[in-house]
């Protein structure tokens, strides 16, 4: 591996004065410039998300380039809305040496041979220092194809003042204390009366349940009920199982208490008592509610509380073959504690390395978001969801785009009043048909 000088992080000034590139530049991928690869220049693609996150990444690339003389990383930021489709539309030989990807898309890119295994590319220290959630979501067919600087958590946020107004004194703060579904529903009725909006909870309806939001936020319900989406590459009898039908029937019944929240601000403005969302909202919620903000686990349907995880990750493409040292050095640099800390200070995400997590004021022991970190310690695959596991990765399969699209369409219809079993039966047929057409997404 190339040796990189020690990080010279300056957290107070990181990212200041940097602009965010909101459009894709016209540069070609590293695979089309063999001489550039030979002299240590690598191309890097990443999504342009929230400004603070993009600025932090730009600063880290600049720091990497100045920290040593062997490798120069050229960063291209692509708008998030176009990012995944851009990779899908780009042939493997036109991709950059290093690229970012959203966790659920990793298996599809590996299957399409747009990623190479990282087990012999990255330093052993990088691989051994990953938190369990990052390890789980970056592994496909027992090989590491991606590593993440951070991960995410999903929880139930509450307004303590409104909870107390509703007479709810037992507020769970750990997985072991999670409300049962029955307790949750009893509290929804109480909180609807106590909330100025007349509604108890924001489930994220405004984000659209047909989108990835729907899959990310409702799969914890079915996992907690003992169900899942796929088993051994099959959807029939799995996605439309009795457990899933019961769980989603219950979920749909919450609509009478759910705030559509088209403004996106009802919870921080104190109009709604609960909201079902992720760690990234902590800065906004904390500033608005202060000591009235409480973080709770999602309700327990019987198999223990569950939560989704999996966020943006880094991988190397076939363009890096023959130049793995350069690609590996860059990704290793991003996975150092200093780099991870710089990034999570910008986006409030869960640090992706064990050592950075332990040092985190938000997620470390006694921190306000420690529950998310504890959840990720027990991360597991959706193929084997146990009562002890809390954070569950969405199915790691090349067919995931069809799975989430079919499931999301069913969710949207169910929320609108359609029959739960019929919608899940339709999703099962669509998924199994796609898998059949693609030989079960098994390598030839």
Short mmCIF file of N, CA and C in Angstrom, two decimals, residues 180-301:
data_model
loop_
_atom_site.label_atom_id
_atom_site.label_comp_id
_atom_site.label_asym_id
_atom_site.label_seq_id
_atom_site.Cartn_x
_atom_site.Cartn_y
_atom_site.Cartn_z
N UNK A 180 -44.73 -2.19 22.91
CA UNK A 180 -45.35 -3.19 22.06
C UNK A 180 -46.25 -2.45 21.08
N UNK A 181 -46.68 -3.13 20.03
CA UNK A 181 -47.60 -2.50 19.08
C UNK A 181 -48.88 -2.05 19.78
N UNK A 182 -49.36 -2.87 20.70
CA UNK A 182 -50.58 -2.52 21.43
C UNK A 182 -50.38 -1.24 22.24
N UNK A 183 -49.23 -1.12 22.92
CA UNK A 183 -48.94 0.09 23.69
C UNK A 183 -48.79 1.29 22.77
N UNK A 184 -48.14 1.08 21.64
CA UNK A 184 -47.94 2.17 20.68
C UNK A 184 -49.29 2.70 20.20
N UNK A 185 -50.21 1.80 19.88
CA UNK A 185 -51.51 2.22 19.37
C UNK A 185 -52.34 2.93 20.44
N UNK A 186 -52.25 2.45 21.67
CA UNK A 186 -52.93 3.14 22.78
C UNK A 186 -52.40 4.55 22.93
N UNK A 187 -51.09 4.70 22.78
CA UNK A 187 -50.48 6.02 22.92
C UNK A 187 -50.79 6.93 21.73
N UNK A 188 -50.94 6.34 20.53
CA UNK A 188 -51.32 7.16 19.37
C UNK A 188 -52.65 7.86 19.62
N UNK A 189 -53.59 7.13 20.18
CA UNK A 189 -54.90 7.72 20.45
C UNK A 189 -54.79 8.85 21.46
N UNK A 190 -53.99 8.65 22.49
CA UNK A 190 -53.80 9.70 23.50
C UNK A 190 -53.09 10.92 22.92
N UNK A 191 -52.07 10.66 22.11
CA UNK A 191 -51.25 11.75 21.58
C UNK A 191 -51.97 12.56 20.50
N UNK A 192 -52.90 11.92 19.80
CA UNK A 192 -53.68 12.66 18.81
C UNK A 192 -54.49 13.76 19.50
N UNK A 193 -54.99 13.47 20.69
CA UNK A 193 -55.76 14.46 21.45
C UNK A 193 -54.86 15.55 22.03
N UNK A 194 -53.61 15.18 22.34
CA UNK A 194 -52.70 16.15 22.97
C UNK A 194 -51.96 17.00 21.95
N UNK A 195 -51.89 16.57 20.69
CA UNK A 195 -51.13 17.28 19.68
C UNK A 195 -51.96 18.40 19.05
N UNK A 196 -51.40 19.59 18.90
CA UNK A 196 -52.13 20.71 18.27
C UNK A 196 -52.64 20.40 16.88
N UNK A 197 -51.96 19.51 16.15
CA UNK A 197 -52.41 19.17 14.79
C UNK A 197 -53.59 18.22 14.79
N UNK A 198 -53.86 17.59 15.95
CA UNK A 198 -54.90 16.58 16.01
C UNK A 198 -54.44 15.23 15.51
N UNK A 199 -53.16 15.14 15.16
CA UNK A 199 -52.56 13.90 14.69
C UNK A 199 -51.38 13.56 15.57
N UNK A 200 -51.12 12.25 15.74
CA UNK A 200 -50.11 11.83 16.71
C UNK A 200 -48.71 11.66 16.14
N UNK A 201 -48.61 11.21 14.87
CA UNK A 201 -47.30 10.81 14.36
C UNK A 201 -47.13 11.16 12.89
N UNK A 202 -45.94 11.55 12.52
CA UNK A 202 -45.56 11.74 11.12
C UNK A 202 -44.77 10.51 10.69
N UNK A 203 -45.34 9.71 9.79
CA UNK A 203 -44.68 8.51 9.30
C UNK A 203 -43.89 8.77 8.01
N UNK A 204 -43.87 10.02 7.57
CA UNK A 204 -43.14 10.35 6.35
C UNK A 204 -43.97 10.20 5.10
N UNK A 205 -45.27 10.29 5.22
CA UNK A 205 -46.16 10.15 4.06
C UNK A 205 -45.79 11.12 2.95
N UNK A 206 -45.35 12.32 3.30
CA UNK A 206 -45.02 13.33 2.30
C UNK A 206 -43.83 12.91 1.43
N UNK A 207 -43.02 11.97 1.92
CA UNK A 207 -41.87 11.49 1.13
C UNK A 207 -42.28 10.48 0.07
N UNK A 208 -43.48 9.93 0.20
CA UNK A 208 -43.98 8.95 -0.75
C UNK A 208 -43.57 7.54 -0.38
N UNK A 209 -44.54 6.71 -0.05
CA UNK A 209 -44.21 5.34 0.34
C UNK A 209 -43.81 4.47 -0.84
N UNK A 210 -44.06 4.92 -2.07
CA UNK A 210 -43.61 4.16 -3.24
C UNK A 210 -42.12 4.33 -3.48
N UNK A 211 -41.52 5.32 -2.85
CA UNK A 211 -40.09 5.58 -3.00
C UNK A 211 -39.29 4.70 -2.04
N UNK A 212 -37.97 4.85 -2.07
CA UNK A 212 -37.12 4.07 -1.16
C UNK A 212 -37.46 4.35 0.30
N UNK A 213 -38.00 5.53 0.55
CA UNK A 213 -38.43 5.87 1.91
C UNK A 213 -39.40 4.82 2.45
N UNK A 214 -40.35 4.38 1.61
CA UNK A 214 -41.32 3.40 2.06
C UNK A 214 -40.68 2.10 2.47
N UNK A 215 -39.78 1.59 1.64
CA UNK A 215 -39.09 0.34 1.98
C UNK A 215 -38.25 0.50 3.24
N UNK A 216 -37.51 1.59 3.33
CA UNK A 216 -36.61 1.81 4.46
C UNK A 216 -37.36 1.91 5.78
N UNK A 217 -38.52 2.56 5.76
CA UNK A 217 -39.21 2.84 7.02
C UNK A 217 -40.25 1.81 7.41
N UNK A 218 -40.69 0.95 6.50
CA UNK A 218 -41.70 -0.06 6.87
C UNK A 218 -41.14 -1.47 7.00
N UNK A 219 -39.99 -1.75 6.40
CA UNK A 219 -39.40 -3.08 6.59
C UNK A 219 -39.13 -3.39 8.06
N UNK A 220 -38.77 -2.41 8.92
CA UNK A 220 -38.63 -2.75 10.34
C UNK A 220 -39.90 -3.35 10.93
N UNK A 221 -41.07 -2.94 10.43
CA UNK A 221 -42.33 -3.50 10.94
C UNK A 221 -42.42 -4.98 10.61
N UNK A 222 -42.11 -5.34 9.35
CA UNK A 222 -42.26 -6.74 8.98
C UNK A 222 -41.17 -7.60 9.61
N UNK A 223 -39.96 -7.07 9.73
CA UNK A 223 -38.90 -7.83 10.41
C UNK A 223 -39.28 -8.06 11.88
N UNK A 224 -39.85 -7.04 12.50
CA UNK A 224 -40.24 -7.16 13.91
C UNK A 224 -41.41 -8.13 14.08
N UNK A 225 -42.18 -8.32 13.02
CA UNK A 225 -43.31 -9.26 13.07
C UNK A 225 -42.88 -10.68 12.70
N UNK A 226 -41.60 -10.86 12.37
CA UNK A 226 -41.11 -12.19 12.01
C UNK A 226 -41.09 -12.45 10.52
N UNK A 227 -41.34 -11.42 9.71
CA UNK A 227 -41.34 -11.58 8.26
C UNK A 227 -40.08 -11.03 7.62
N UNK A 228 -40.03 -11.07 6.29
CA UNK A 228 -38.93 -10.48 5.53
C UNK A 228 -39.40 -10.31 4.09
N UNK A 229 -38.53 -9.83 3.20
CA UNK A 229 -38.91 -9.57 1.82
C UNK A 229 -38.57 -10.72 0.88
N UNK A 230 -37.42 -11.32 1.08
CA UNK A 230 -36.94 -12.39 0.21
C UNK A 230 -36.33 -13.50 1.04
N UNK A 231 -36.38 -14.73 0.52
CA UNK A 231 -35.70 -15.85 1.14
C UNK A 231 -35.18 -16.75 0.04
N UNK A 232 -33.86 -16.91 0.01
CA UNK A 232 -33.22 -17.74 -1.02
C UNK A 232 -33.61 -17.29 -2.42
N UNK A 233 -33.72 -15.97 -2.61
CA UNK A 233 -34.02 -15.42 -3.92
C UNK A 233 -35.46 -15.59 -4.35
N UNK A 234 -36.37 -15.92 -3.44
CA UNK A 234 -37.77 -16.12 -3.75
C UNK A 234 -38.63 -15.14 -2.96
N UNK A 235 -39.67 -14.63 -3.62
CA UNK A 235 -40.60 -13.71 -2.96
C UNK A 235 -41.93 -14.37 -2.61
N UNK A 236 -42.39 -15.32 -3.44
CA UNK A 236 -43.66 -15.98 -3.19
C UNK A 236 -43.63 -16.73 -1.85
N UNK A 237 -44.62 -16.47 -1.03
CA UNK A 237 -44.67 -17.08 0.29
C UNK A 237 -43.81 -16.38 1.32
N UNK A 238 -43.09 -15.35 0.88
CA UNK A 238 -42.19 -14.61 1.77
C UNK A 238 -42.68 -13.17 1.92
N UNK A 239 -42.64 -12.41 0.82
CA UNK A 239 -43.08 -11.02 0.91
C UNK A 239 -44.59 -10.93 1.17
N UNK A 240 -45.33 -11.98 0.77
CA UNK A 240 -46.78 -12.01 1.00
C UNK A 240 -47.16 -12.98 2.11
N UNK A 241 -46.25 -13.20 3.05
CA UNK A 241 -46.50 -14.11 4.17
C UNK A 241 -47.56 -13.55 5.11
N UNK A 242 -48.10 -14.41 5.93
CA UNK A 242 -49.10 -13.98 6.92
C UNK A 242 -48.52 -12.92 7.85
N UNK A 243 -47.23 -13.09 8.22
CA UNK A 243 -46.59 -12.12 9.12
C UNK A 243 -46.56 -10.73 8.48
N UNK A 244 -46.21 -10.68 7.20
CA UNK A 244 -46.15 -9.38 6.51
C UNK A 244 -47.53 -8.78 6.32
N UNK A 245 -48.49 -9.62 5.98
CA UNK A 245 -49.86 -9.12 5.81
C UNK A 245 -50.37 -8.52 7.12
N UNK A 246 -50.15 -9.21 8.22
CA UNK A 246 -50.60 -8.70 9.52
C UNK A 246 -49.88 -7.40 9.88
N UNK A 247 -48.56 -7.36 9.65
CA UNK A 247 -47.78 -6.17 10.01
C UNK A 247 -48.22 -4.96 9.21
N UNK A 248 -48.42 -5.13 7.91
CA UNK A 248 -48.79 -3.99 7.08
C UNK A 248 -50.25 -3.61 7.24
N UNK A 249 -51.10 -4.56 7.62
CA UNK A 249 -52.48 -4.22 7.97
C UNK A 249 -52.47 -3.30 9.19
N UNK A 250 -51.62 -3.64 10.16
CA UNK A 250 -51.49 -2.80 11.35
C UNK A 250 -50.94 -1.43 10.98
N UNK A 251 -49.89 -1.41 10.16
CA UNK A 251 -49.28 -0.13 9.73
C UNK A 251 -50.32 0.76 9.05
N UNK A 252 -51.10 0.20 8.14
CA UNK A 252 -52.09 0.99 7.43
C UNK A 252 -53.17 1.53 8.36
N UNK A 253 -53.42 0.81 9.46
CA UNK A 253 -54.45 1.25 10.41
C UNK A 253 -54.05 2.50 11.17
N UNK A 254 -52.77 2.83 11.13
CA UNK A 254 -52.30 4.03 11.83
C UNK A 254 -52.63 5.31 11.06
N UNK A 255 -53.17 5.17 9.87
CA UNK A 255 -53.40 6.35 9.03
C UNK A 255 -54.28 7.38 9.71
N UNK A 256 -55.25 6.93 10.50
CA UNK A 256 -56.14 7.89 11.15
C UNK A 256 -55.40 8.78 12.15
N UNK A 257 -54.24 8.31 12.62
CA UNK A 257 -53.45 9.09 13.58
C UNK A 257 -52.25 9.78 12.92
N UNK A 258 -52.06 9.55 11.61
CA UNK A 258 -50.85 10.01 10.93
C UNK A 258 -51.02 11.40 10.35
N UNK A 259 -50.04 12.23 10.57
CA UNK A 259 -50.01 13.60 10.07
C UNK A 259 -49.36 13.60 8.68
N UNK A 260 -50.06 14.01 7.62
CA UNK A 260 -49.45 14.07 6.29
C UNK A 260 -48.24 15.01 6.24
N UNK A 261 -48.23 16.01 7.11
CA UNK A 261 -47.09 16.91 7.30
C UNK A 261 -46.51 17.40 5.97
N UNK A 262 -47.35 17.97 5.15
CA UNK A 262 -46.88 18.47 3.85
C UNK A 262 -45.90 19.62 3.99
N UNK A 263 -45.92 20.30 5.11
CA UNK A 263 -44.98 21.41 5.33
C UNK A 263 -43.60 20.90 5.72
N UNK A 264 -43.54 19.65 6.24
CA UNK A 264 -42.27 19.08 6.67
C UNK A 264 -41.77 19.61 7.99
N UNK A 265 -42.57 20.41 8.69
CA UNK A 265 -42.07 21.06 9.91
C UNK A 265 -42.97 20.87 11.13
N UNK A 266 -44.00 20.05 11.03
CA UNK A 266 -44.96 19.94 12.13
C UNK A 266 -44.35 19.40 13.41
N UNK A 267 -43.44 18.43 13.30
CA UNK A 267 -42.84 17.90 14.53
C UNK A 267 -41.93 18.92 15.20
N UNK A 268 -40.95 19.50 14.52
CA UNK A 268 -40.10 20.48 15.22
C UNK A 268 -40.87 21.72 15.69
N UNK A 269 -42.00 22.01 15.06
CA UNK A 269 -42.80 23.15 15.50
C UNK A 269 -43.75 22.81 16.65
N UNK A 270 -43.70 21.55 17.11
CA UNK A 270 -44.50 21.15 18.25
C UNK A 270 -45.96 20.89 17.95
N UNK A 271 -46.29 20.67 16.67
CA UNK A 271 -47.68 20.43 16.28
C UNK A 271 -48.05 18.94 16.35
N UNK A 272 -47.03 18.06 16.25
CA UNK A 272 -47.24 16.62 16.26
C UNK A 272 -46.29 15.99 17.27
N UNK A 273 -46.78 15.03 18.04
CA UNK A 273 -46.00 14.49 19.16
C UNK A 273 -44.86 13.57 18.76
N UNK A 274 -45.04 12.80 17.67
CA UNK A 274 -44.07 11.79 17.28
C UNK A 274 -43.70 11.92 15.81
N UNK A 275 -42.50 11.49 15.45
CA UNK A 275 -42.12 11.37 14.05
C UNK A 275 -41.20 10.16 13.88
N UNK A 276 -41.37 9.46 12.78
CA UNK A 276 -40.69 8.19 12.49
C UNK A 276 -39.65 8.48 11.42
N UNK A 277 -38.41 8.76 11.84
CA UNK A 277 -37.40 9.14 10.86
C UNK A 277 -35.99 8.85 11.40
N UNK A 278 -34.98 9.31 10.67
CA UNK A 278 -33.61 8.92 10.97
C UNK A 278 -32.78 9.93 11.73
N UNK A 279 -31.54 9.52 11.99
CA UNK A 279 -30.60 10.31 12.79
C UNK A 279 -30.27 11.66 12.17
N UNK A 280 -30.38 11.76 10.83
CA UNK A 280 -29.98 12.99 10.14
C UNK A 280 -30.83 14.20 10.54
N UNK A 281 -31.99 13.95 11.17
CA UNK A 281 -32.85 15.05 11.59
C UNK A 281 -32.49 15.59 12.97
N UNK A 282 -31.53 14.96 13.64
CA UNK A 282 -31.20 15.38 15.01
C UNK A 282 -30.85 16.87 15.13
N UNK A 283 -29.97 17.42 14.26
CA UNK A 283 -29.65 18.85 14.43
C UNK A 283 -30.89 19.74 14.39
N UNK A 284 -31.79 19.49 13.45
CA UNK A 284 -33.00 20.30 13.33
C UNK A 284 -33.91 20.11 14.53
N UNK A 285 -34.13 18.86 14.92
CA UNK A 285 -35.02 18.58 16.05
C UNK A 285 -34.46 19.10 17.36
N UNK A 286 -33.17 18.91 17.56
CA UNK A 286 -32.55 19.33 18.81
C UNK A 286 -32.60 20.84 18.97
N UNK A 287 -32.33 21.55 17.89
CA UNK A 287 -32.38 23.02 17.96
C UNK A 287 -33.79 23.50 18.25
N UNK A 288 -34.79 22.82 17.68
CA UNK A 288 -36.17 23.27 17.84
C UNK A 288 -36.76 22.90 19.20
N UNK A 289 -36.49 21.69 19.68
CA UNK A 289 -37.16 21.19 20.88
C UNK A 289 -36.29 21.18 22.13
N UNK A 290 -34.98 21.24 21.96
CA UNK A 290 -34.09 21.26 23.12
C UNK A 290 -34.28 20.04 24.00
N UNK A 291 -34.48 20.24 25.29
CA UNK A 291 -34.59 19.13 26.25
C UNK A 291 -35.90 18.36 26.11
N UNK A 292 -36.83 18.86 25.32
CA UNK A 292 -38.09 18.14 25.10
C UNK A 292 -37.94 17.04 24.04
N UNK A 293 -36.80 17.00 23.35
CA UNK A 293 -36.60 15.98 22.33
C UNK A 293 -36.18 14.65 22.97
N UNK A 294 -36.90 13.59 22.63
CA UNK A 294 -36.53 12.25 23.11
C UNK A 294 -36.44 11.30 21.92
N UNK A 295 -35.48 10.38 21.99
CA UNK A 295 -35.29 9.37 20.95
C UNK A 295 -35.72 8.02 21.49
N UNK A 296 -36.60 7.35 20.77
CA UNK A 296 -37.15 6.07 21.23
C UNK A 296 -36.99 5.00 20.15
N UNK A 297 -36.98 3.73 20.54
CA UNK A 297 -36.96 2.65 19.55
C UNK A 297 -38.32 2.52 18.87
N UNK A 298 -38.32 1.92 17.69
CA UNK A 298 -39.58 1.65 17.01
C UNK A 298 -40.36 0.58 17.76
N UNK A 299 -41.69 0.52 17.58
CA UNK A 299 -42.49 -0.45 18.34
C UNK A 299 -42.15 -1.90 17.99
N UNK A 300 -42.39 -2.76 18.95
CA UNK A 300 -42.07 -4.18 18.84
C UNK A 300 -43.32 -4.96 18.43
N UNK A 301 -43.27 -5.60 17.26
CA UNK A 301 -44.38 -6.40 16.76
C UNK A 301 -44.34 -7.83 17.28
#
